Amino acid sequence: MMPSNKSVSDAPIFQFTNCRILRSHQLQREDLWVREGKILNPEKLFFDEKGSADIQLDCKDSVIAPGFIDVQINGGFGVDFSLAVDDVQSGISLVSQKILSHGVTSFCPTLVTSPPSVYHKVLPQISIRNGGPHGAGILGAHLEGPFISKEKKGAHPEHYLSTFESGAFQDLLATYRHLDCVRIVTLAPEMKRSSEVIQELTRRGICVSLGHSVANLSQAEEAVRHGATFITHLFNAMLPFHHRDPGIVGLLTSDQIPARRRVFYGMISDGIHTNPAALRIAHRAHPKGLVLVTDAIAGMGLAPGKHTLGQQVIEVDGLNTYIAGCTVETALEAASLHPAQLLGIEHRKGTLNYDNDADFLLLDDSLQVRATYIAGERVWSQDTFTI
C-alpha cells in the first residue's frame, strides 16, 4: 500500500488555482502546489503519496511568476547603502521590506564608488540571509567601482576612483578588505592588470561585471575569457556602439565567447536611461542574456527633490518605468530566471520548477503586483486583494 501524504510530511499542502503560471518559458493555465516553502510536483503527490491539497487558494485569474531578483539596487526610501553609518543592517532591512510590494524577493545591495573607509565600515555589516516576512532575501553585495574609468564615471566621484597598477588583486583587497558578503564586482576591463583581478574574483565565486568603461571589443572579450559574465547597465557609461569596434556592446553578438558560457547584460528599462529602441535591439541580438535592474537610489519611493548616491547629491524628478517591445514571458524571465542564472542559483530561485524555493508573485494582467510570497508565505499583498 502506498503511504499517505502525512507519512511523508505533516506540513500543509497549498494549491493555488485559477491562475496562469510561468513555466518552461510560457504562461500556462495550471495550478501551483507548495509545501514547506518549496514548489511541489503534483504528480509525485498524487501517485507516490496519494495526497491532496490541504488548502486551496483562488488566485482570481492572476499571473504567477517567480519572484524578481534585483542585482543592482543602491538604496531606496531614504536609505543609501554607500553611506558609512553604524547601523547598515537597519537601512538594508527597511529597503528589503519596502521592495516586497514591487515584487522583489531577493536582491544585491549595491555600493557605488566610495573611499576605502566606507567599504571597511559597511561591508562587515552586510550579511547574506533568506527572505521572509521581514523582507527580501540578501544575495550578497554588488560593488560598482571604484576600479572604473574616469571618462565613463557617470555619477561616481572621480577623486575616489582607483586602479590595479601596483598590486592588482592586493589593491582590490586593500580597498574593500571584506569579500565574504560580495557577490558582484563591476570594473573596467581596459585597466592594467585587470585580467589577474578578474581571474581571482572568479576563482572565489564572485561574479565580475564590465561597466563604467571605455574598453574596446577585444579587451571586453579578453575579460570574458578570464571569467567575466555580466555587463553593468548596457549602453550606459560605456563607448557607444560603432560598427568598426562595437566595444562592450559587441559582446552580445561576439563569436569569441567561450563555449557554454553566456554573457548577461543589465538594463535599466525606464525609457530614460535606455531608449526603448535600443532595448529592443539588445534583446533581439541576445534575448537570453537580458537582466532587468532598477539601479534604484535612496530617492526611490520618496518625493522629488535632492537625495544622495554615495558621496554625490542627485536630483530626482518623477518616476518612470517601461518595458519596451518584450513579451510578458520575456520581461518576467529577465527579472527572475536570468539574474538567477547569472548568480548560479537557478536550481533554487528564478523559476517555478519543482523543488525550487516558493518565491513567487501574483500579478494582474498589466503586471502590477497583487501579492508577494517568499518560501510559500505571503509577505505582502494589495489592500484590495485577498485570496
JSON list of N, CA and C in Angstrom, two decimals, residues 115-187:
[
{"chain": "A", "resi": 115, "resn": "PRO", "atom": "N", "xyz": [35.26, 55.88, -0.80]},
{"chain": "A", "resi": 115, "resn": "PRO", "atom": "CA", "xyz": [36.61, 55.75, -0.23]},
{"chain": "A", "resi": 115, "resn": "PRO", "atom": "C", "xyz": [36.72, 54.42, 0.52]},
{"chain": "A", "resi": 116, "resn": "PRO", "atom": "N", "xyz": [37.94, 53.88, 0.68]},
{"chain": "A", "resi": 116, "resn": "PRO", "atom": "CA", "xyz": [38.10, 52.60, 1.38]},
{"chain": "A", "resi": 116, "resn": "PRO", "atom": "C", "xyz": [37.43, 52.57, 2.74]},
{"chain": "A", "resi": 117, "resn": "SER", "atom": "N", "xyz": [37.44, 53.69, 3.46]},
{"chain": "A", "resi": 117, "resn": "SER", "atom": "CA", "xyz": [36.85, 53.71, 4.81]},
{"chain": "A", "resi": 117, "resn": "SER", "atom": "C", "xyz": [35.38, 53.32, 4.79]},
{"chain": "A", "resi": 118, "resn": "VAL", "atom": "N", "xyz": [34.68, 53.66, 3.71]},
{"chain": "A", "resi": 118, "resn": "VAL", "atom": "CA", "xyz": [33.25, 53.30, 3.61]},
{"chain": "A", "resi": 118, "resn": "VAL", "atom": "C", "xyz": [33.11, 51.78, 3.45]},
{"chain": "A", "resi": 119, "resn": "TYR", "atom": "N", "xyz": [33.88, 51.19, 2.54]},
{"chain": "A", "resi": 119, "resn": "TYR", "atom": "CA", "xyz": [33.82, 49.73, 2.38]},
{"chain": "A", "resi": 119, "resn": "TYR", "atom": "C", "xyz": [34.18, 49.02, 3.68]},
{"chain": "A", "resi": 120, "resn": "HIS", "atom": "N", "xyz": [35.21, 49.52, 4.35]},
{"chain": "A", "resi": 120, "resn": "HIS", "atom": "CA", "xyz": [35.68, 48.87, 5.59]},
{"chain": "A", "resi": 120, "resn": "HIS", "atom": "C", "xyz": [34.61, 48.90, 6.68]},
{"chain": "A", "resi": 121, "resn": "LYS", "atom": "N", "xyz": [33.78, 49.96, 6.66]},
{"chain": "A", "resi": 121, "resn": "LYS", "atom": "CA", "xyz": [32.75, 50.08, 7.68]},
{"chain": "A", "resi": 121, "resn": "LYS", "atom": "C", "xyz": [31.45, 49.35, 7.29]},
{"chain": "A", "resi": 122, "resn": "VAL", "atom": "N", "xyz": [31.09, 49.46, 6.00]},
{"chain": "A", "resi": 122, "resn": "VAL", "atom": "CA", "xyz": [29.79, 48.96, 5.56]},
{"chain": "A", "resi": 122, "resn": "VAL", "atom": "C", "xyz": [29.80, 47.45, 5.31]},
{"chain": "A", "resi": 123, "resn": "LEU", "atom": "N", "xyz": [30.82, 46.95, 4.61]},
{"chain": "A", "resi": 123, "resn": "LEU", "atom": "CA", "xyz": [30.78, 45.55, 4.17]},
{"chain": "A", "resi": 123, "resn": "LEU", "atom": "C", "xyz": [30.69, 44.54, 5.33]},
{"chain": "A", "resi": 124, "resn": "PRO", "atom": "N", "xyz": [31.38, 44.74, 6.46]},
{"chain": "A", "resi": 124, "resn": "PRO", "atom": "CA", "xyz": [31.24, 43.76, 7.55]},
{"chain": "A", "resi": 124, "resn": "PRO", "atom": "C", "xyz": [29.82, 43.70, 8.11]},
{"chain": "A", "resi": 125, "resn": "GLN", "atom": "N", "xyz": [29.03, 44.74, 7.83]},
{"chain": "A", "resi": 125, "resn": "GLN", "atom": "CA", "xyz": [27.66, 44.78, 8.37]},
{"chain": "A", "resi": 125, "resn": "GLN", "atom": "C", "xyz": [26.63, 44.18, 7.41]},
{"chain": "A", "resi": 126, "resn": "ILE", "atom": "N", "xyz": [27.05, 43.77, 6.21]},
{"chain": "A", "resi": 126, "resn": "ILE", "atom": "CA", "xyz": [26.12, 43.16, 5.26]},
{"chain": "A", "resi": 126, "resn": "ILE", "atom": "C", "xyz": [26.22, 41.65, 5.38]},
{"chain": "A", "resi": 127, "resn": "SER", "atom": "N", "xyz": [25.10, 41.02, 5.64]},
{"chain": "A", "resi": 127, "resn": "SER", "atom": "CA", "xyz": [25.12, 39.55, 5.76]},
{"chain": "A", "resi": 127, "resn": "SER", "atom": "C", "xyz": [24.10, 38.95, 4.80]},
{"chain": "A", "resi": 128, "resn": "ILE", "atom": "N", "xyz": [24.50, 37.84, 4.18]},
{"chain": "A", "resi": 128, "resn": "ILE", "atom": "CA", "xyz": [23.62, 37.12, 3.28]},
{"chain": "A", "resi": 128, "resn": "ILE", "atom": "C", "xyz": [22.56, 36.43, 4.12]},
{"chain": "A", "resi": 129, "resn": "ARG", "atom": "N", "xyz": [21.29, 36.60, 3.72]},
{"chain": "A", "resi": 129, "resn": "ARG", "atom": "CA", "xyz": [20.22, 35.97, 4.51]},
{"chain": "A", "resi": 129, "resn": "ARG", "atom": "C", "xyz": [19.02, 35.67, 3.62]},
{"chain": "A", "resi": 130, "resn": "ASN", "atom": "N", "xyz": [18.21, 34.71, 4.06]},
{"chain": "A", "resi": 130, "resn": "ASN", "atom": "CA", "xyz": [16.99, 34.37, 3.35]},
{"chain": "A", "resi": 130, "resn": "ASN", "atom": "C", "xyz": [15.94, 35.45, 3.54]},
{"chain": "A", "resi": 131, "resn": "GLY", "atom": "N", "xyz": [15.02, 35.52, 2.59]},
{"chain": "A", "resi": 131, "resn": "GLY", "atom": "CA", "xyz": [13.91, 36.44, 2.73]},
{"chain": "A", "resi": 131, "resn": "GLY", "atom": "C", "xyz": [12.81, 35.84, 3.58]},
{"chain": "A", "resi": 132, "resn": "GLY", "atom": "N", "xyz": [11.81, 36.66, 3.89]},
{"chain": "A", "resi": 132, "resn": "GLY", "atom": "CA", "xyz": [10.67, 36.23, 4.69]},
{"chain": "A", "resi": 132, "resn": "GLY", "atom": "C", "xyz": [9.78, 37.43, 4.95]},
{"chain": "A", "resi": 133, "resn": "PRO", "atom": "N", "xyz": [8.89, 37.33, 5.94]},
{"chain": "A", "resi": 133, "resn": "PRO", "atom": "CA", "xyz": [8.01, 38.46, 6.26]},
{"chain": "A", "resi": 133, "resn": "PRO", "atom": "C", "xyz": [8.79, 39.74, 6.60]},
{"chain": "A", "resi": 134, "resn": "HIS", "atom": "N", "xyz": [10.04, 39.56, 7.08]},
{"chain": "A", "resi": 134, "resn": "HIS", "atom": "CA", "xyz": [10.88, 40.72, 7.42]},
{"chain": "A", "resi": 134, "resn": "HIS", "atom": "C", "xyz": [11.39, 41.45, 6.17]},
{"chain": "A", "resi": 135, "resn": "GLY", "atom": "N", "xyz": [11.37, 40.78, 5.00]},
{"chain": "A", "resi": 135, "resn": "GLY", "atom": "CA", "xyz": [11.84, 41.46, 3.79]},
{"chain": "A", "resi": 135, "resn": "GLY", "atom": "C", "xyz": [12.48, 40.51, 2.79]},
{"chain": "A", "resi": 136, "resn": "ALA", "atom": "N", "xyz": [12.89, 41.08, 1.65]},
{"chain": "A", "resi": 136, "resn": "ALA", "atom": "CA", "xyz": [13.51, 40.29, 0.58]},
{"chain": "A", "resi": 136, "resn": "ALA", "atom": "C", "xyz": [14.84, 39.72, 1.04]},
{"chain": "A", "resi": 137, "resn": "GLY", "atom": "N", "xyz": [15.21, 38.57, 0.47]},
{"chain": "A", "resi": 137, "resn": "GLY", "atom": "CA", "xyz": [16.49, 37.95, 0.80]},
{"chain": "A", "resi": 137, "resn": "GLY", "atom": "C", "xyz": [17.66, 38.75, 0.27]},
{"chain": "A", "resi": 138, "resn": "ILE", "atom": "N", "xyz": [18.80, 38.64, 0.95]},
{"chain": "A", "resi": 138, "resn": "ILE", "atom": "CA", "xyz": [20.03, 39.34, 0.54]},
{"chain": "A", "resi": 138, "resn": "ILE", "atom": "C", "xyz": [20.98, 38.31, -0.03]},
{"chain": "A", "resi": 139, "resn": "LEU", "atom": "N", "xyz": [21.32, 38.48, -1.31]},
{"chain": "A", "resi": 139, "resn": "LEU", "atom": "CA", "xyz": [22.15, 37.51, -2.03]},
{"chain": "A", "resi": 139, "resn": "LEU", "atom": "C", "xyz": [23.64, 37.83, -1.93]},
{"chain": "A", "resi": 140, "resn": "GLY", "atom": "N", "xyz": [23.97, 39.01, -1.42]},
{"chain": "A", "resi": 140, "resn": "GLY", "atom": "CA", "xyz": [25.36, 39.46, -1.36]},
{"chain": "A", "resi": 140, "resn": "GLY", "atom": "C", "xyz": [25.48, 40.84, -2.00]},
{"chain": "A", "resi": 141, "resn": "ALA", "atom": "N", "xyz": [26.56, 41.52, -1.71]},
{"chain": "A", "resi": 141, "resn": "ALA", "atom": "CA", "xyz": [26.74, 42.90, -2.17]},
{"chain": "A", "resi": 141, "resn": "ALA", "atom": "C", "xyz": [27.23, 42.95, -3.61]},
{"chain": "A", "resi": 142, "resn": "HIS", "atom": "N", "xyz": [26.83, 44.01, -4.29]},
{"chain": "A", "resi": 142, "resn": "HIS", "atom": "CA", "xyz": [27.36, 44.34, -5.62]},
{"chain": "A", "resi": 142, "resn": "HIS", "atom": "C", "xyz": [28.20, 45.60, -5.44]},
{"chain": "A", "resi": 143, "resn": "LEU", "atom": "N", "xyz": [29.50, 45.49, -5.71]},
{"chain": "A", "resi": 143, "resn": "LEU", "atom": "CA", "xyz": [30.42, 46.63, -5.58]},
{"chain": "A", "resi": 143, "resn": "LEU", "atom": "C", "xyz": [30.68, 47.21, -6.96]},
{"chain": "A", "resi": 144, "resn": "GLU", "atom": "N", "xyz": [30.10, 48.37, -7.22]},
{"chain": "A", "resi": 144, "resn": "GLU", "atom": "CA", "xyz": [30.21, 49.03, -8.53]},
{"chain": "A", "resi": 144, "resn": "GLU", "atom": "C", "xyz": [31.25, 50.14, -8.41]},
{"chain": "A", "resi": 145, "resn": "GLY", "atom": "N", "xyz": [32.50, 49.81, -8.81]},
{"chain": "A", "resi": 145, "resn": "GLY", "atom": "CA", "xyz": [33.59, 50.74, -8.59]},
{"chain": "A", "resi": 145, "resn": "GLY", "atom": "C", "xyz": [34.35, 50.33, -7.33]},
{"chain": "A", "resi": 146, "resn": "PRO", "atom": "N", "xyz": [35.47, 51.01, -7.02]},
{"chain": "A", "resi": 146, "resn": "PRO", "atom": "CA", "xyz": [35.99, 52.23, -7.64]},
{"chain": "A", "resi": 146, "resn": "PRO", "atom": "C", "xyz": [36.95, 51.97, -8.81]},
{"chain": "A", "resi": 147, "resn": "PHE", "atom": "N", "xyz": [37.03, 50.69, -9.27]},
{"chain": "A", "resi": 147, "resn": "PHE", "atom": "CA", "xyz": [38.01, 50.34, -10.31]},
{"chain": "A", "resi": 147, "resn": "PHE", "atom": "C", "xyz": [37.36, 50.51, -11.69]},
{"chain": "A", "resi": 148, "resn": "ILE", "atom": "N", "xyz": [37.05, 51.78, -11.99]},
{"chain": "A", "resi": 148, "resn": "ILE", "atom": "CA", "xyz": [36.32, 52.09, -13.23]},
{"chain": "A", "resi": 148, "resn": "ILE", "atom": "C", "xyz": [36.99, 53.27, -13.93]},
{"chain": "A", "resi": 149, "resn": "SER", "atom": "N", "xyz": [36.50, 53.56, -15.13]},
{"chain": "A", "resi": 149, "resn": "SER", "atom": "CA", "xyz": [37.12, 54.57, -16.00]},
{"chain": "A", "resi": 149, "resn": "SER", "atom": "C", "xyz": [36.71, 55.99, -15.62]},
{"chain": "A", "resi": 150, "resn": "LYS", "atom": "N", "xyz": [37.70, 56.88, -15.59]},
{"chain": "A", "resi": 150, "resn": "LYS", "atom": "CA", "xyz": [37.40, 58.30, -15.34]},
{"chain": "A", "resi": 150, "resn": "LYS", "atom": "C", "xyz": [36.47, 58.87, -16.40]},
{"chain": "A", "resi": 151, "resn": "GLU", "atom": "N", "xyz": [36.70, 58.46, -17.66]},
{"chain": "A", "resi": 151, "resn": "GLU", "atom": "CA", "xyz": [35.90, 59.01, -18.77]},
{"chain": "A", "resi": 151, "resn": "GLU", "atom": "C", "xyz": [34.45, 58.59, -18.70]},
{"chain": "A", "resi": 152, "resn": "LYS", "atom": "N", "xyz": [34.18, 57.46, -18.07]},
{"chain": "A", "resi": 152, "resn": "LYS", "atom": "CA", "xyz": [32.81, 56.93, -18.02]},
{"chain": "A", "resi": 152, "resn": "LYS", "atom": "C", "xyz": [32.35, 56.72, -16.58]},
{"chain": "A", "resi": 153, "resn": "LYS", "atom": "N", "xyz": [32.74, 57.68, -15.72]},
{"chain": "A", "resi": 153, "resn": "LYS", "atom": "CA", "xyz": [32.44, 57.51, -14.29]},
{"chain": "A", "resi": 153, "resn": "LYS", "atom": "C", "xyz": [30.97, 57.73, -13.98]},
{"chain": "A", "resi": 154, "resn": "GLY", "atom": "N", "xyz": [30.23, 58.42, -14.86]},
{"chain": "A", "resi": 154, "resn": "GLY", "atom": "CA", "xyz": [28.82, 58.69, -14.59]},
{"chain": "A", "resi": 154, "resn": "GLY", "atom": "C", "xyz": [28.67, 59.49, -13.31]},
{"chain": "A", "resi": 155, "resn": "ALA", "atom": "N", "xyz": [27.82, 59.01, -12.40]},
{"chain": "A", "resi": 155, "resn": "ALA", "atom": "CA", "xyz": [27.59, 59.73, -11.14]},
{"chain": "A", "resi": 155, "resn": "ALA", "atom": "C", "xyz": [28.58, 59.35, -10.05]},
{"chain": "A", "resi": 156, "resn": "HIS", "atom": "N", "xyz": [29.65, 58.62, -10.42]},
{"chain": "A", "resi": 156, "resn": "HIS", "atom": "CA", "xyz": [30.64, 58.20, -9.42]},
{"chain": "A", "resi": 156, "resn": "HIS", "atom": "C", "xyz": [31.68, 59.31, -9.21]},
{"chain": "A", "resi": 157, "resn": "PRO", "atom": "N", "xyz": [32.06, 59.59, -7.97]},
{"chain": "A", "resi": 157, "resn": "PRO", "atom": "CA", "xyz": [33.01, 60.69, -7.70]},
{"chain": "A", "resi": 157, "resn": "PRO", "atom": "C", "xyz": [34.43, 60.35, -8.16]},
{"chain": "A", "resi": 158, "resn": "GLU", "atom": "N", "xyz": [35.00, 61.22, -8.98]},
{"chain": "A", "resi": 158, "resn": "GLU", "atom": "CA", "xyz": [36.28, 60.94, -9.63]},
{"chain": "A", "resi": 158, "resn": "GLU", "atom": "C", "xyz": [37.43, 60.77, -8.64]},
{"chain": "A", "resi": 159, "resn": "HIS", "atom": "N", "xyz": [37.43, 61.55, -7.55]},
{"chain": "A", "resi": 159, "resn": "HIS", "atom": "CA", "xyz": [38.59, 61.51, -6.66]},
{"chain": "A", "resi": 159, "resn": "HIS", "atom": "C", "xyz": [38.67, 60.23, -5.83]},
{"chain": "A", "resi": 160, "resn": "TYR", "atom": "N", "xyz": [37.66, 59.35, -5.92]},
{"chain": "A", "resi": 160, "resn": "TYR", "atom": "CA", "xyz": [37.75, 58.07, -5.22]},
{"chain": "A", "resi": 160, "resn": "TYR", "atom": "C", "xyz": [38.01, 56.90, -6.17]},
{"chain": "A", "resi": 161, "resn": "LEU", "atom": "N", "xyz": [38.17, 57.18, -7.47]},
{"chain": "A", "resi": 161, "resn": "LEU", "atom": "CA", "xyz": [38.44, 56.10, -8.42]},
{"chain": "A", "resi": 161, "resn": "LEU", "atom": "C", "xyz": [39.83, 55.52, -8.16]},
{"chain": "A", "resi": 162, "resn": "SER", "atom": "N", "xyz": [39.99, 54.22, -8.47]},
{"chain": "A", "resi": 162, "resn": "SER", "atom": "CA", "xyz": [41.27, 53.53, -8.21]},
{"chain": "A", "resi": 162, "resn": "SER", "atom": "C", "xyz": [41.69, 52.70, -9.41]},
{"chain": "A", "resi": 163, "resn": "THR", "atom": "N", "xyz": [42.94, 52.25, -9.39]},
{"chain": "A", "resi": 163, "resn": "THR", "atom": "CA", "xyz": [43.47, 51.38, -10.44]},
{"chain": "A", "resi": 163, "resn": "THR", "atom": "C", "xyz": [44.11, 50.15, -9.79]},
{"chain": "A", "resi": 164, "resn": "PHE", "atom": "N", "xyz": [44.51, 49.21, -10.64]},
{"chain": "A", "resi": 164, "resn": "PHE", "atom": "CA", "xyz": [45.17, 47.98, -10.15]},
{"chain": "A", "resi": 164, "resn": "PHE", "atom": "C", "xyz": [46.68, 48.01, -10.40]},
{"chain": "A", "resi": 165, "resn": "GLU", "atom": "N", "xyz": [47.24, 49.16, -10.77]},
{"chain": "A", "resi": 165, "resn": "GLU", "atom": "CA", "xyz": [48.58, 49.16, -11.36]},
{"chain": "A", "resi": 165, "resn": "GLU", "atom": "C", "xyz": [49.66, 48.65, -10.43]},
{"chain": "A", "resi": 166, "resn": "SER", "atom": "N", "xyz": [49.58, 48.92, -9.14]},
{"chain": "A", "resi": 166, "resn": "SER", "atom": "CA", "xyz": [50.70, 48.50, -8.29]},
{"chain": "A", "resi": 166, "resn": "SER", "atom": "C", "xyz": [50.57, 47.06, -7.82]},
{"chain": "A", "resi": 167, "resn": "GLY", "atom": "N", "xyz": [49.40, 46.69, -7.27]},
{"chain": "A", "resi": 167, "resn": "GLY", "atom": "CA", "xyz": [49.32, 45.36, -6.66]},
{"chain": "A", "resi": 167, "resn": "GLY", "atom": "C", "xyz": [48.23, 44.46, -7.18]},
{"chain": "A", "resi": 168, "resn": "ALA", "atom": "N", "xyz": [47.53, 44.86, -8.23]},
{"chain": "A", "resi": 168, "resn": "ALA", "atom": "CA", "xyz": [46.45, 44.06, -8.81]},
{"chain": "A", "resi": 168, "resn": "ALA", "atom": "C", "xyz": [45.45, 43.65, -7.73]},
{"chain": "A", "resi": 169, "resn": "PHE", "atom": "N", "xyz": [45.29, 42.34, -7.50]},
{"chain": "A", "resi": 169, "resn": "PHE", "atom": "CA", "xyz": [44.26, 41.89, -6.56]},
{"chain": "A", "resi": 169, "resn": "PHE", "atom": "C", "xyz": [44.51, 42.41, -5.15]},
{"chain": "A", "resi": 170, "resn": "GLN", "atom": "N", "xyz": [45.76, 42.63, -4.78]},
{"chain": "A", "resi": 170, "resn": "GLN", "atom": "CA", "xyz": [46.05, 43.17, -3.45]},
{"chain": "A", "resi": 170, "resn": "GLN", "atom": "C", "xyz": [45.48, 44.58, -3.30]},
{"chain": "A", "resi": 171, "resn": "ASP", "atom": "N", "xyz": [45.47, 45.34, -4.40]},
{"chain": "A", "resi": 171, "resn": "ASP", "atom": "CA", "xyz": [44.86, 46.68, -4.35]},
{"chain": "A", "resi": 171, "resn": "ASP", "atom": "C", "xyz": [43.37, 46.58, -4.07]},
{"chain": "A", "resi": 172, "resn": "LEU", "atom": "N", "xyz": [42.74, 45.61, -4.73]},
{"chain": "A", "resi": 172, "resn": "LEU", "atom": "CA", "xyz": [41.31, 45.42, -4.52]},
{"chain": "A", "resi": 172, "resn": "LEU", "atom": "C", "xyz": [41.03, 45.00, -3.07]},
{"chain": "A", "resi": 173, "resn": "LEU", "atom": "N", "xyz": [41.83, 44.08, -2.56]},
{"chain": "A", "resi": 173, "resn": "LEU", "atom": "CA", "xyz": [41.64, 43.63, -1.17]},
{"chain": "A", "resi": 173, "resn": "LEU", "atom": "C", "xyz": [41.84, 44.78, -0.18]},
{"chain": "A", "resi": 174, "resn": "ALA", "atom": "N", "xyz": [42.85, 45.60, -0.44]},
{"chain": "A", "resi": 174, "resn": "ALA", "atom": "CA", "xyz": [43.11, 46.73, 0.46]},
{"chain": "A", "resi": 174, "resn": "ALA", "atom": "C", "xyz": [41.94, 47.73, 0.43]},
{"chain": "A", "resi": 175, "resn": "THR", "atom": "N", "xyz": [41.32, 47.89, -0.74]},
{"chain": "A", "resi": 175, "resn": "THR", "atom": "CA", "xyz": [40.21, 48.83, -0.87]},
{"chain": "A", "resi": 175, "resn": "THR", "atom": "C", "xyz": [38.96, 48.30, -0.18]},
{"chain": "A", "resi": 176, "resn": "TYR", "atom": "N", "xyz": [38.58, 47.06, -0.47]},
{"chain": "A", "resi": 176, "resn": "TYR", "atom": "CA", "xyz": [37.34, 46.51, 0.07]},
{"chain": "A", "resi": 176, "resn": "TYR", "atom": "C", "xyz": [37.52, 45.87, 1.46]},
{"chain": "A", "resi": 177, "resn": "ARG", "atom": "N", "xyz": [38.65, 45.20, 1.65]},
{"chain": "A", "resi": 177, "resn": "ARG", "atom": "CA", "xyz": [39.04, 44.48, 2.87]},
{"chain": "A", "resi": 177, "resn": "ARG", "atom": "C", "xyz": [38.18, 43.25, 3.13]},
{"chain": "A", "resi": 178, "resn": "HIS", "atom": "N", "xyz": [36.87, 43.36, 2.96]},
{"chain": "A", "resi": 178, "resn": "HIS", "atom": "CA", "xyz": [35.97, 42.24, 3.27]},
{"chain": "A", "resi": 178, "resn": "HIS", "atom": "C", "xyz": [35.29, 41.77, 1.98]},
{"chain": "A", "resi": 179, "resn": "LEU", "atom": "N", "xyz": [35.48, 40.49, 1.63]},
{"chain": "A", "resi": 179, "resn": "LEU", "atom": "CA", "xyz": [34.84, 39.95, 0.43]},
{"chain": "A", "resi": 179, "resn": "LEU", "atom": "C", "xyz": [33.82, 38.86, 0.74]},
{"chain": "A", "resi": 180, "resn": "ASP", "atom": "N", "xyz": [33.66, 38.51, 2.00]},
{"chain": "A", "resi": 180, "resn": "ASP", "atom": "CA", "xyz": [32.77, 37.39, 2.35]},
{"chain": "A", "resi": 180, "resn": "ASP", "atom": "C", "xyz": [31.35, 37.59, 1.84]},
{"chain": "A", "resi": 181, "resn": "CYS", "atom": "N", "xyz": [30.87, 38.82, 1.89]},
{"chain": "A", "resi": 181, "resn": "CYS", "atom": "CA", "xyz": [29.48, 39.07, 1.51]},
{"chain": "A", "resi": 181, "resn": "CYS", "atom": "C", "xyz": [29.35, 39.55, 0.07]},
{"chain": "A", "resi": 182, "resn": "VAL", "atom": "N", "xyz": [30.46, 39.60, -0.68]},
{"chain": "A", "resi": 182, "resn": "VAL", "atom": "CA", "xyz": [30.43, 40.22, -2.01]},
{"chain": "A", "resi": 182, "resn": "VAL", "atom": "C", "xyz": [30.02, 39.20, -3.07]},
{"chain": "A", "resi": 183, "resn": "ARG", "atom": "N", "xyz": [29.06, 39.57, -3.92]},
{"chain": "A", "resi": 183, "resn": "ARG", "atom": "CA", "xyz": [28.56, 38.67, -4.96]},
{"chain": "A", "resi": 183, "resn": "ARG", "atom": "C", "xyz": [28.95, 39.12, -6.35]},
{"chain": "A", "resi": 184, "resn": "ILE", "atom": "N", "xyz": [29.02, 40.46, -6.57]},
{"chain": "A", "resi": 184, "resn": "ILE", "atom": "CA", "xyz": [29.33, 41.01, -7.90]},
{"chain": "A", "resi": 184, "resn": "ILE", "atom": "C", "xyz": [30.29, 42.17, -7.72]},
{"chain": "A", "resi": 185, "resn": "VAL", "atom": "N", "xyz": [31.28, 42.27, -8.62]},
{"chain": "A", "resi": 185, "resn": "VAL", "atom": "CA", "xyz": [32.15, 43.45, -8.69]},
{"chain": "A", "resi": 185, "resn": "VAL", "atom": "C", "xyz": [32.09, 43.99, -10.12]},
{"chain": "A", "resi": 186, "resn": "THR", "atom": "N", "xyz": [31.74, 45.27, -10.26]},
{"chain": "A", "resi": 186, "resn": "THR", "atom": "CA", "xyz": [31.78, 45.94, -11.57]},
{"chain": "A", "resi": 186, "resn": "THR", "atom": "C", "xyz": [33.11, 46.65, -11.70]},
{"chain": "A", "resi": 187, "resn": "LEU", "atom": "N", "xyz": [33.82, 46.38, -12.80]},
{"chain": "A", "resi": 187, "resn": "LEU", "atom": "CA", "xyz": [35.11, 47.04, -13.06]},
{"chain": "A", "resi": 187, "resn": "LEU", "atom": "C", "xyz": [35.27, 47.33, -14.55]}
]
